[in-house]
Amino acid sequence: MASATTSIQPDSKEPIWKPDRRMIDQSQMKRYLDWLFVKKGLYFRDYHDLWDWSTTDLEDFWRSIWQFFNIQSHRDYQEVIEKPASGMIGTRWFTGATLNYAEHIFRNKTSERPAILFQSEQQSLTSLSWSELEQQVTAIAHFLRENNVRPGDRVVSVLPNIPEAVVAFLATNSVGAIWSSCSPDFGTPSIIDRFRQIEPKVLFAIDGYHYNGKPIDKTDALSDLQTALPTLKKVVWVANLDPDFEPPTGPRSKSVLWNSVLQTNTAIPLVFEPVPFEHPIWILFSSGTTGKPKAITHSVGGCLLEHLKALALHQDVQPGDRYFWYSTTGWMMWNYSVASLLVGATLVIYDGSAGYPNMDVLWNLAERARVNHFGAGAAYLLACMRAGLSYVGSSKLVHLKTIGSTGSPLPPEGFRWVYESVKKDVWLVSLSGGTDICSGFVGGCPLLPVYEGEIQCRMLGCKLESFDENAKPIRNELGEMVILEPMPSMPIYFWNDNHNDPAGNQRYKSSYFDQYDGIWRHGDWIKITDRKTVVIYGRSDATLNRDGVRIGTSEVYSAVESVPDVADSLVVCLELPGGRYFMPLFVVLEGQTTDPATELNAEMAQRIRLALRTQYSPRHVPDAIFQVPEIPYTISGKKVEAPVKKILMGISPERVTSRDTLRNPSALDTFILLADSMKSDLLVK
């Protein structure tokens, strides 16, 4: 078990956690370093030397990942990398190779441990063996083939985070089809906006689900979805809410029950369709908060290599470990967590609210399921902190080795809470990446210490830098996050983006390459420190500009939400005529949902300003503070900063975001009203 130091103050340069020698020696990263020395004659003094090599000698590095993880290819590759004359779009990897992602998962089939552990609001912890998983995947794959689903066809799902979703994905992948998923909490128009772009042949649908103790019926909504997708040939219904659910019947019905498909009596074994390395594995969608969702298409081989590297080397997930990440099927972290099966882990999944019946529910699951790797969004960890949860000193969570955090920057107080209140010797793995690569750009390393508020390292094979306004790399200053070399799991294209046309890929180009020619601009403000850790300050399109100085929104949230009685906050900076700026802060107070009389007063506003001034600088102090009923969030749990800024600048709400992409769309109404009042007070001056 890894050792940990005692908690420290935010301005300390001492690490909050260090790996001990036993952990280092037994880590997958150390095994990889030893393998490079024995097999390749390569010696690296430390992780940073290894990173330098991995980002300068791309061909040898990715070849080593292929070899170290013993990739099973049905046909050999000719070249590791083929780069276009300029830029990254069109880069080809391991040309000529054919393989299958699901086949690599089933290499880990064993009778010694379950494949999946599952719990929901209505279902106590249950297990699915590897044998049962294989039987179900075989039956669903046979059904897909019987219904003429072929490599390249699209199969979509609107399922909650239940074992059936994992089975449906593995079956889809095994036949070479392309997977795409939306969570059932998406609005029907939002799902139509996504799935209509890709013309699916089969839909896996749910009759309903439970959330916050309430049943939510989806039959009518998904029947409407079926009507809106004319390319559908079959709809497979999972009876989740009502065990006696019966789908629509009739001579022209496309519907069939999941359980009836599983009962197919076939002696046909599970067959894995080998596909080219660059064949699409799934289509993930952007949030759609600023326009039509982008259909981001990734490759089978790219995700296979990236996930093996990220989970095994950077999070040290080992065979037999139990891996949990709280997610919905509409967030890329669902795909990422399923990838834990690639490295021989047992996948632990949960369907339901993280706060029902109380904030302990996921931690109780971690204890009951003996979870080794527990992951969630940073917002969830901060909610647990504000709820006062504490497990240090108890006998719980003895199996826990890592706590993962992503989705938004985890501030220093979040780091401290983990070590002071959850487990003193746990390894906190903060990572950041995104739907764009279905993995992380920056993350953990079992060889390095953890400093509070800082991500441990840039991940192997990811040539990430921080650019100043002159496109020059900088250290210890806020800069634009850029990627200088291609990665295998970068999108192969956006669906329907005319990628076969020499003048195509326009949405792809405008998403990442509009500012720097041939260089990926991700849209985050970051700082790379002298010790080569990374601090993320929020989206650069929501960056605050005070007197020409850039401020990350995460700094403001860290200070404001440390003030007693502040439950949540959002800050934007509005550009005004004459080169002026106006920075309003919006806060939600503790207790205001139960007591409408709870109001922001002058004394509390002063405490907020003082916290910002003392913890950071006078530039962090807002020009005005407004109390609002709630802060708008995307379905994946990110604060909606850029759309709020545009609304307050007077842009029509319909142009800046789709309400179906929001977890709480009514939260926008307050900002729409504020925009009208601000228009006369600010924007015309």
PDB file of N, CA, C and O in Angstrom, residues 73-136:
ATOM      1  N   SER A  73      -3.160  -8.990 -33.673  1.00  0.00           N
ATOM      2  CA  SER A  73      -3.546  -8.499 -34.990  1.00  0.00           C
ATOM      3  C   SER A  73      -3.733  -9.681 -35.932  1.00  0.00           C
ATOM      4  O   SER A  73      -2.915 -10.601 -35.953  1.00  0.00           O
ATOM      5  N   HIS A  74      -4.807  -9.640 -36.683  1.00  0.00           N
ATOM      6  CA  HIS A  74      -5.075 -10.716 -37.633  1.00  0.00           C
ATOM      7  C   HIS A  74      -4.251 -10.555 -38.903  1.00  0.00           C
ATOM      8  O   HIS A  74      -4.099 -11.503 -39.663  1.00  0.00           O
ATOM      9  N   ARG A  75      -3.762  -9.355 -39.126  1.00  0.00           N
ATOM     10  CA  ARG A  75      -2.880  -9.088 -40.246  1.00  0.00           C
ATOM     11  C   ARG A  75      -1.832  -8.088 -39.782  1.00  0.00           C
ATOM     12  O   ARG A  75      -2.150  -7.133 -39.079  1.00  0.00           O
ATOM     13  N   ASP A  76      -0.588  -8.308 -40.149  1.00  0.00           N
ATOM     14  CA  ASP A  76       0.500  -7.457 -39.667  1.00  0.00           C
ATOM     15  C   ASP A  76       0.393  -6.044 -40.238  1.00  0.00           C
ATOM     16  O   ASP A  76      -0.158  -5.831 -41.323  1.00  0.00           O
ATOM     17  N   TYR A  77       0.954  -5.104 -39.494  1.00  0.00           N
ATOM     18  CA  TYR A  77       1.005  -3.730 -40.001  1.00  0.00           C
ATOM     19  C   TYR A  77       2.253  -3.527 -40.851  1.00  0.00           C
ATOM     20  O   TYR A  77       3.257  -4.226 -40.698  1.00  0.00           O
ATOM     21  N   GLN A  78       2.144  -2.536 -41.783  1.00  0.00           N
ATOM     22  CA  GLN A  78       3.293  -2.200 -42.618  1.00  0.00           C
ATOM     23  C   GLN A  78       4.096  -1.030 -42.046  1.00  0.00           C
ATOM     24  O   GLN A  78       5.318  -1.069 -42.019  1.00  0.00           O
ATOM     25  N   GLU A  79       3.384  -0.011 -41.588  1.00  0.00           N
ATOM     26  CA  GLU A  79       4.049   1.153 -41.012  1.00  0.00           C
ATOM     27  C   GLU A  79       3.340   1.561 -39.732  1.00  0.00           C
ATOM     28  O   GLU A  79       2.109   1.453 -39.629  1.00  0.00           O
ATOM     29  N   VAL A  80       4.101   2.055 -38.754  1.00  0.00           N
ATOM     30  CA  VAL A  80       3.511   2.508 -37.500  1.00  0.00           C
ATOM     31  C   VAL A  80       2.732   3.801 -37.716  1.00  0.00           C
ATOM     32  O   VAL A  80       1.613   3.958 -37.216  1.00  0.00           O
ATOM     33  N   ILE A  81       3.303   4.732 -38.452  1.00  0.00           N
ATOM     34  CA  ILE A  81       2.661   6.037 -38.614  1.00  0.00           C
ATOM     35  C   ILE A  81       2.908   6.582 -40.015  1.00  0.00           C
ATOM     36  O   ILE A  81       4.023   6.495 -40.535  1.00  0.00           O
ATOM     37  N   GLU A  82       1.854   7.100 -40.603  1.00  0.00           N
ATOM     38  CA  GLU A  82       1.944   7.822 -41.870  1.00  0.00           C
ATOM     39  C   GLU A  82       1.349   9.199 -41.647  1.00  0.00           C
ATOM     40  O   GLU A  82       0.141   9.342 -41.469  1.00  0.00           O
ATOM     41  N   LYS A  83       2.196  10.216 -41.626  1.00  0.00           N
ATOM     42  CA  LYS A  83       1.727  11.577 -41.392  1.00  0.00           C
ATOM     43  C   LYS A  83       1.508  12.292 -42.710  1.00  0.00           C
ATOM     44  O   LYS A  83       2.308  12.146 -43.635  1.00  0.00           O
ATOM     45  N   PRO A  84       0.448  13.073 -42.787  1.00  0.00           N
ATOM     46  CA  PRO A  84       0.232  13.866 -44.003  1.00  0.00           C
ATOM     47  C   PRO A  84       1.304  14.945 -44.125  1.00  0.00           C
ATOM     48  O   PRO A  84       2.064  15.205 -43.189  1.00  0.00           O
ATOM     49  N   ALA A  85       1.337  15.586 -45.274  1.00  0.00           N
ATOM     50  CA  ALA A  85       2.364  16.600 -45.523  1.00  0.00           C
ATOM     51  C   ALA A  85       2.278  17.746 -44.530  1.00  0.00           C
ATOM     52  O   ALA A  85       3.291  18.336 -44.148  1.00  0.00           O
ATOM     53  N   SER A  86       1.064  18.065 -44.095  1.00  0.00           N
ATOM     54  CA  SER A  86       0.908  19.139 -43.109  1.00  0.00           C
ATOM     55  C   SER A  86      -0.243  18.798 -42.185  1.00  0.00           C
ATOM     56  O   SER A  86      -1.213  18.152 -42.582  1.00  0.00           O
ATOM     57  N   GLY A  87      -0.126  19.221 -40.941  1.00  0.00           N
ATOM     58  CA  GLY A  87      -1.204  19.022 -39.984  1.00  0.00           C
ATOM     59  C   GLY A  87      -1.270  17.615 -39.430  1.00  0.00           C
ATOM     60  O   GLY A  87      -0.408  16.769 -39.684  1.00  0.00           O
ATOM     61  N   MET A  88      -2.332  17.371 -38.647  1.00  0.00           N
ATOM     62  CA  MET A  88      -2.526  16.075 -38.012  1.00  0.00           C
ATOM     63  C   MET A  88      -3.662  15.281 -38.637  1.00  0.00           C
ATOM     64  O   MET A  88      -3.659  14.051 -38.598  1.00  0.00           O
ATOM     65  N   ILE A  89      -4.665  15.979 -39.175  1.00  0.00           N
ATOM     66  CA  ILE A  89      -5.811  15.288 -39.746  1.00  0.00           C
ATOM     67  C   ILE A  89      -5.351  14.431 -40.916  1.00  0.00           C
ATOM     68  O   ILE A  89      -4.644  14.897 -41.806  1.00  0.00           O
ATOM     69  N   GLY A  90      -5.747  13.180 -40.880  1.00  0.00           N
ATOM     70  CA  GLY A  90      -5.329  12.255 -41.929  1.00  0.00           C
ATOM     71  C   GLY A  90      -4.156  11.390 -41.541  1.00  0.00           C
ATOM     72  O   GLY A  90      -3.741  10.522 -42.326  1.00  0.00           O
ATOM     73  N   THR A  91      -3.608  11.575 -40.347  1.00  0.00           N
ATOM     74  CA  THR A  91      -2.547  10.690 -39.870  1.00  0.00           C
ATOM     75  C   THR A  91      -3.083   9.268 -39.780  1.00  0.00           C
ATOM     76  O   THR A  91      -4.168   9.026 -39.259  1.00  0.00           O
ATOM     77  N   ARG A  92      -2.311   8.315 -40.294  1.00  0.00           N
ATOM     78  CA  ARG A  92      -2.711   6.906 -40.246  1.00  0.00           C
ATOM     79  C   ARG A  92      -1.724   6.134 -39.376  1.00  0.00           C
ATOM     80  O   ARG A  92      -0.519   6.382 -39.406  1.00  0.00           O
ATOM     81  N   TRP A  93      -2.266   5.209 -38.599  1.00  0.00           N
ATOM     82  CA  TRP A  93      -1.473   4.441 -37.653  1.00  0.00           C
ATOM     83  C   TRP A  93      -1.562   2.950 -37.988  1.00  0.00           C
ATOM     84  O   TRP A  93      -2.624   2.452 -38.332  1.00  0.00           O
ATOM     85  N   PHE A  94      -0.445   2.255 -37.854  1.00  0.00           N
ATOM     86  CA  PHE A  94      -0.379   0.798 -37.998  1.00  0.00           C
ATOM     87  C   PHE A  94      -1.147   0.346 -39.241  1.00  0.00           C
ATOM     88  O   PHE A  94      -2.053  -0.494 -39.186  1.00  0.00           O
ATOM     89  N   THR A  95      -0.759   0.925 -40.358  1.00  0.00           N
ATOM     90  CA  THR A  95      -1.444   0.671 -41.617  1.00  0.00           C
ATOM     91  C   THR A  95      -1.342  -0.804 -41.995  1.00  0.00           C
ATOM     92  O   THR A  95      -0.283  -1.428 -41.888  1.00  0.00           O
ATOM     93  N   GLY A  96      -2.464  -1.341 -42.434  1.00  0.00           N
ATOM     94  CA  GLY A  96      -2.519  -2.740 -42.846  1.00  0.00           C
ATOM     95  C   GLY A  96      -2.970  -3.689 -41.755  1.00  0.00           C
ATOM     96  O   GLY A  96      -3.427  -4.799 -42.042  1.00  0.00           O
ATOM     97  N   ALA A  97      -2.847  -3.298 -40.479  1.00  0.00           N
ATOM     98  CA  ALA A  97      -3.233  -4.175 -39.373  1.00  0.00           C
ATOM     99  C   ALA A  97      -4.748  -4.310 -39.290  1.00  0.00           C
ATOM    100  O   ALA A  97      -5.488  -3.361 -39.557  1.00  0.00           O
ATOM    101  N   THR A  98      -5.211  -5.489 -38.925  1.00  0.00           N
ATOM    102  CA  THR A  98      -6.628  -5.725 -38.644  1.00  0.00           C
ATOM    103  C   THR A  98      -6.749  -6.330 -37.253  1.00  0.00           C
ATOM    104  O   THR A  98      -5.965  -7.207 -36.868  1.00  0.00           O
ATOM    105  N   LEU A  99      -7.741  -5.864 -36.502  1.00  0.00           N
ATOM    106  CA  LEU A  99      -7.889  -6.313 -35.114  1.00  0.00           C
ATOM    107  C   LEU A  99      -9.318  -6.085 -34.646  1.00  0.00           C
ATOM    108  O   LEU A  99     -10.156  -5.614 -35.401  1.00  0.00           O
ATOM    109  N   ASN A 100      -9.573  -6.411 -33.370  1.00  0.00           N
ATOM    110  CA  ASN A 100     -10.900  -6.239 -32.796  1.00  0.00           C
ATOM    111  C   ASN A 100     -10.758  -5.880 -31.316  1.00  0.00           C
ATOM    112  O   ASN A 100     -10.040  -6.556 -30.574  1.00  0.00           O
ATOM    113  N   TYR A 101     -11.418  -4.804 -30.909  1.00  0.00           N
ATOM    114  CA  TYR A 101     -11.329  -4.300 -29.529  1.00  0.00           C
ATOM    115  C   TYR A 101     -11.917  -5.305 -28.543  1.00  0.00           C
ATOM    116  O   TYR A 101     -11.309  -5.637 -27.518  1.00  0.00           O
ATOM    117  N   ALA A 102     -13.127  -5.809 -28.838  1.00  0.00           N
ATOM    118  CA  ALA A 102     -13.793  -6.739 -27.916  1.00  0.00           C
ATOM    119  C   ALA A 102     -12.992  -8.027 -27.752  1.00  0.00           C
ATOM    120  O   ALA A 102     -12.994  -8.638 -26.674  1.00  0.00           O
ATOM    121  N   GLU A 103     -12.309  -8.455 -28.799  1.00  0.00           N
ATOM    122  CA  GLU A 103     -11.491  -9.656 -28.705  1.00  0.00           C
ATOM    123  C   GLU A 103     -10.414  -9.497 -27.645  1.00  0.00           C
ATOM    124  O   GLU A 103     -10.112 -10.445 -26.903  1.00  0.00           O
ATOM    125  N   HIS A 104      -9.847  -8.295 -27.546  1.00  0.00           N
ATOM    126  CA  HIS A 104      -8.826  -8.060 -26.528  1.00  0.00           C
ATOM    127  C   HIS A 104      -9.429  -8.058 -25.129  1.00  0.00           C
ATOM    128  O   HIS A 104      -8.757  -8.421 -24.153  1.00  0.00           O
ATOM    129  N   ILE A 105     -10.672  -7.656 -25.004  1.00  0.00           N
ATOM    130  CA  ILE A 105     -11.342  -7.737 -23.705  1.00  0.00           C
ATOM    131  C   ILE A 105     -11.521  -9.186 -23.288  1.00  0.00           C
ATOM    132  O   ILE A 105     -11.225  -9.568 -22.138  1.00  0.00           O
ATOM    133  N   PHE A 106     -11.975 -10.029 -24.208  1.00  0.00           N
ATOM    134  CA  PHE A 106     -12.248 -11.426 -23.852  1.00  0.00           C
ATOM    135  C   PHE A 106     -10.980 -12.260 -23.719  1.00  0.00           C
ATOM    136  O   PHE A 106     -11.057 -13.427 -23.310  1.00  0.00           O
ATOM    137  N   ARG A 107      -9.818 -11.686 -24.013  1.00  0.00           N
ATOM    138  CA  ARG A 107      -8.574 -12.380 -23.669  1.00  0.00           C
ATOM    139  C   ARG A 107      -8.458 -12.566 -22.158  1.00  0.00           C
ATOM    140  O   ARG A 107      -7.714 -13.430 -21.690  1.00  0.00           O
ATOM    141  N   ASN A 108      -9.180 -11.733 -21.398  1.00  0.00           N
ATOM    142  CA  ASN A 108      -9.076 -11.767 -19.932  1.00  0.00           C
ATOM    143  C   ASN A 108     -10.135 -12.647 -19.286  1.00  0.00           C
ATOM    144  O   ASN A 108     -10.279 -12.638 -18.060  1.00  0.00           O
ATOM    145  N   LYS A 109     -10.894 -13.385 -20.086  1.00  0.00           N
ATOM    146  CA  LYS A 109     -11.951 -14.256 -19.561  1.00  0.00           C
ATOM    147  C   LYS A 109     -11.376 -15.236 -18.543  1.00  0.00           C
ATOM    148  O   LYS A 109     -10.346 -15.865 -18.777  1.00  0.00           O
ATOM    149  N   THR A 110     -12.040 -15.346 -17.408  1.00  0.00           N
ATOM    150  CA  THR A 110     -11.568 -16.206 -16.325  1.00  0.00           C
ATOM    151  C   THR A 110     -12.737 -16.619 -15.450  1.00  0.00           C
ATOM    152  O   THR A 110     -13.758 -15.925 -15.395  1.00  0.00           O
ATOM    153  N   SER A 111     -12.591 -17.732 -14.787  1.00  0.00           N
ATOM    154  CA  SER A 111     -13.604 -18.170 -13.814  1.00  0.00           C
ATOM    155  C   SER A 111     -13.238 -17.742 -12.402  1.00  0.00           C
ATOM    156  O   SER A 111     -13.981 -18.008 -11.449  1.00  0.00           O
ATOM    157  N   GLU A 112     -12.104 -17.041 -12.249  1.00  0.00           N
ATOM    158  CA  GLU A 112     -11.607 -16.694 -10.917  1.00  0.00           C
ATOM    159  C   GLU A 112     -12.240 -15.428 -10.347  1.00  0.00           C
ATOM    160  O   GLU A 112     -12.157 -15.176  -9.146  1.00  0.00           O
ATOM    161  N   ARG A 113     -12.858 -14.611 -11.188  1.00  0.00           N
ATOM    162  CA  ARG A 113     -13.454 -13.367 -10.713  1.00  0.00           C
ATOM    163  C   ARG A 113     -14.561 -12.948 -11.680  1.00  0.00           C
ATOM    164  O   ARG A 113     -14.557 -13.352 -12.845  1.00  0.00           O
ATOM    165  N   PRO A 114     -15.503 -12.144 -11.214  1.00  0.00           N
ATOM    166  CA  PRO A 114     -16.586 -11.706 -12.102  1.00  0.00           C
ATOM    167  C   PRO A 114     -16.088 -10.711 -13.145  1.00  0.00           C
ATOM    168  O   PRO A 114     -15.077 -10.040 -12.952  1.00  0.00           O
ATOM    169  N   ALA A 115     -16.832 -10.620 -14.233  1.00  0.00           N
ATOM    170  CA  ALA A 115     -16.538  -9.604 -15.235  1.00  0.00           C
ATOM    171  C   ALA A 115     -17.110  -8.262 -14.816  1.00  0.00           C
ATOM    172  O   ALA A 115     -16.458  -7.226 -14.941  1.00  0.00           O
ATOM    173  N   ILE A 116     -18.356  -8.273 -14.299  1.00  0.00           N
ATOM    174  CA  ILE A 116     -19.061  -7.038 -13.955  1.00  0.00           C
ATOM    175  C   ILE A 116     -19.734  -7.192 -12.601  1.00  0.00           C
ATOM    176  O   ILE A 116     -20.311  -8.241 -12.286  1.00  0.00           O
ATOM    177  N   LEU A 117     -19.669  -6.142 -11.801  1.00  0.00           N
ATOM    178  CA  LEU A 117     -20.473  -6.007 -10.581  1.00  0.00           C
ATOM    179  C   LEU A 117     -21.404  -4.821 -10.792  1.00  0.00           C
ATOM    180  O   LEU A 117     -20.961  -3.760 -11.253  1.00  0.00           O
ATOM    181  N   PHE A 118     -22.666  -4.998 -10.438  1.00  0.00           N
ATOM    182  CA  PHE A 118     -23.667  -3.979 -10.751  1.00  0.00           C
ATOM    183  C   PHE A 118     -24.574  -3.715  -9.552  1.00  0.00           C
ATOM    184  O   PHE A 118     -24.981  -4.619  -8.841  1.00  0.00           O
ATOM    185  N   GLN A 119     -24.865  -2.415  -9.372  1.00  0.00           N
ATOM    186  CA  GLN A 119     -25.833  -2.004  -8.347  1.00  0.00           C
ATOM    187  C   GLN A 119     -26.608  -0.807  -8.896  1.00  0.00           C
ATOM    188  O   GLN A 119     -26.095  -0.020  -9.698  1.00  0.00           O
ATOM    189  N   SER A 120     -27.849  -0.680  -8.462  1.00  0.00           N
ATOM    190  CA  SER A 120     -28.653   0.478  -8.841  1.00  0.00           C
ATOM    191  C   SER A 120     -29.493   0.897  -7.645  1.00  0.00           C
ATOM    192  O   SER A 120     -29.428   0.284  -6.572  1.00  0.00           O
ATOM    193  N   GLU A 121     -30.298   1.930  -7.839  1.00  0.00           N
ATOM    194  CA  GLU A 121     -31.182   2.367  -6.765  1.00  0.00           C
ATOM    195  C   GLU A 121     -32.165   1.272  -6.370  1.00  0.00           C
ATOM    196  O   GLU A 121     -32.597   1.211  -5.222  1.00  0.00           O
ATOM    197  N   GLN A 122     -32.517   0.403  -7.307  1.00  0.00           N
ATOM    198  CA  GLN A 122     -33.499  -0.642  -7.051  1.00  0.00           C
ATOM    199  C   GLN A 122     -32.893  -2.033  -6.936  1.00  0.00           C
ATOM    200  O   GLN A 122     -33.566  -2.955  -6.462  1.00  0.00           O
ATOM    201  N   GLN A 123     -31.644  -2.170  -7.360  1.00  0.00           N
ATOM    202  CA  GLN A 123     -31.003  -3.488  -7.435  1.00  0.00           C
ATOM    203  C   GLN A 123     -29.801  -3.534  -6.491  1.00  0.00           C
ATOM    204  O   GLN A 123     -28.905  -2.702  -6.574  1.00  0.00           O
ATOM    205  N   SER A 124     -29.808  -4.491  -5.577  1.00  0.00           N
ATOM    206  CA  SER A 124     -28.648  -4.667  -4.708  1.00  0.00           C
ATOM    207  C   SER A 124     -27.489  -5.221  -5.529  1.00  0.00           C
ATOM    208  O   SER A 124     -27.659  -5.663  -6.675  1.00  0.00           O
ATOM    209  N   LEU A 125     -26.312  -5.201  -4.948  1.00  0.00           N
ATOM    210  CA  LEU A 125     -25.108  -5.584  -5.672  1.00  0.00           C
ATOM    211  C   LEU A 125     -25.222  -7.010  -6.212  1.00  0.00           C
ATOM    212  O   LEU A 125     -25.523  -7.953  -5.475  1.00  0.00           O
ATOM    213  N   THR A 126     -25.002  -7.147  -7.507  1.00  0.00           N
ATOM    214  CA  THR A 126     -25.065  -8.445  -8.172  1.00  0.00           C
ATOM    215  C   THR A 126     -23.884  -8.576  -9.112  1.00  0.00           C
ATOM    216  O   THR A 126     -23.231  -7.580  -9.453  1.00  0.00           O
ATOM    217  N   SER A 127     -23.585  -9.792  -9.552  1.00  0.00           N
ATOM    218  CA  SER A 127     -22.406 -10.010 -10.387  1.00  0.00           C
ATOM    219  C   SER A 127     -22.787 -10.697 -11.686  1.00  0.00           C
ATOM    220  O   SER A 127     -23.804 -11.401 -11.778  1.00  0.00           O
ATOM    221  N   LEU A 128     -21.950 -10.483 -12.687  1.00  0.00           N
ATOM    222  CA  LEU A 128     -22.072 -11.148 -13.977  1.00  0.00           C
ATOM    223  C   LEU A 128     -20.730 -11.805 -14.259  1.00  0.00           C
ATOM    224  O   LEU A 128     -19.703 -11.123 -14.330  1.00  0.00           O
ATOM    225  N   SER A 129     -20.741 -13.119 -14.388  1.00  0.00           N
ATOM    226  CA  SER A 129     -19.489 -13.835 -14.628  1.00  0.00           C
ATOM    227  C   SER A 129     -19.017 -13.621 -16.059  1.00  0.00           C
ATOM    228  O   SER A 129     -19.770 -13.201 -16.940  1.00  0.00           O
ATOM    229  N   TRP A 130     -17.767 -13.959 -16.299  1.00  0.00           N
ATOM    230  CA  TRP A 130     -17.238 -13.875 -17.661  1.00  0.00           C
ATOM    231  C   TRP A 130     -17.991 -14.835 -18.575  1.00  0.00           C
ATOM    232  O   TRP A 130     -18.238 -14.524 -19.746  1.00  0.00           O
ATOM    233  N   SER A 131     -18.358 -15.999 -18.068  1.00  0.00           N
ATOM    234  CA  SER A 131     -19.112 -16.956 -18.872  1.00  0.00           C
ATOM    235  C   SER A 131     -20.475 -16.394 -19.247  1.00  0.00           C
ATOM    236  O   SER A 131     -20.904 -16.502 -20.411  1.00  0.00           O
ATOM    237  N   GLU A 132     -21.158 -15.770 -18.281  1.00  0.00           N
ATOM    238  CA  GLU A 132     -22.454 -15.158 -18.570  1.00  0.00           C
ATOM    239  C   GLU A 132     -22.310 -13.990 -19.539  1.00  0.00           C
ATOM    240  O   GLU A 132     -23.137 -13.816 -20.451  1.00  0.00           O
ATOM    241  N   LEU A 133     -21.281 -13.198 -19.345  1.00  0.00           N
ATOM    242  CA  LEU A 133     -21.046 -12.079 -20.259  1.00  0.00           C
ATOM    243  C   LEU A 133     -20.834 -12.590 -21.678  1.00  0.00           C
ATOM    244  O   LEU A 133     -21.419 -12.068 -22.643  1.00  0.00           O
ATOM    245  N   GLU A 134     -20.025 -13.624 -21.824  1.00  0.00           N
ATOM    246  CA  GLU A 134     -19.761 -14.178 -23.150  1.00  0.00           C
ATOM    247  C   GLU A 134     -21.033 -14.729 -23.787  1.00  0.00           C
ATOM    248  O   GLU A 134     -21.292 -14.515 -24.984  1.00  0.00           O
ATOM    249  N   GLN A 135     -21.843 -15.435 -23.011  1.00  0.00           N
ATOM    250  CA  GLN A 135     -23.089 -15.983 -23.542  1.00  0.00           C
ATOM    251  C   GLN A 135     -24.013 -14.877 -24.043  1.00  0.00           C
ATOM    252  O   GLN A 135     -24.619 -14.985 -25.122  1.00  0.00           O
ATOM    253  N   GLN A 136     -24.139 -13.791 -23.262  1.00  0.00           N
ATOM    254  CA  GLN A 136     -25.031 -12.708 -23.648  1.00  0.00           C
ATOM    255  C   GLN A 136     -24.497 -11.963 -24.873  1.00  0.00           C
ATOM    256  O   GLN A 136     -25.256 -11.617 -25.789  1.00  0.00           O
TER     257      GLN A 136
END
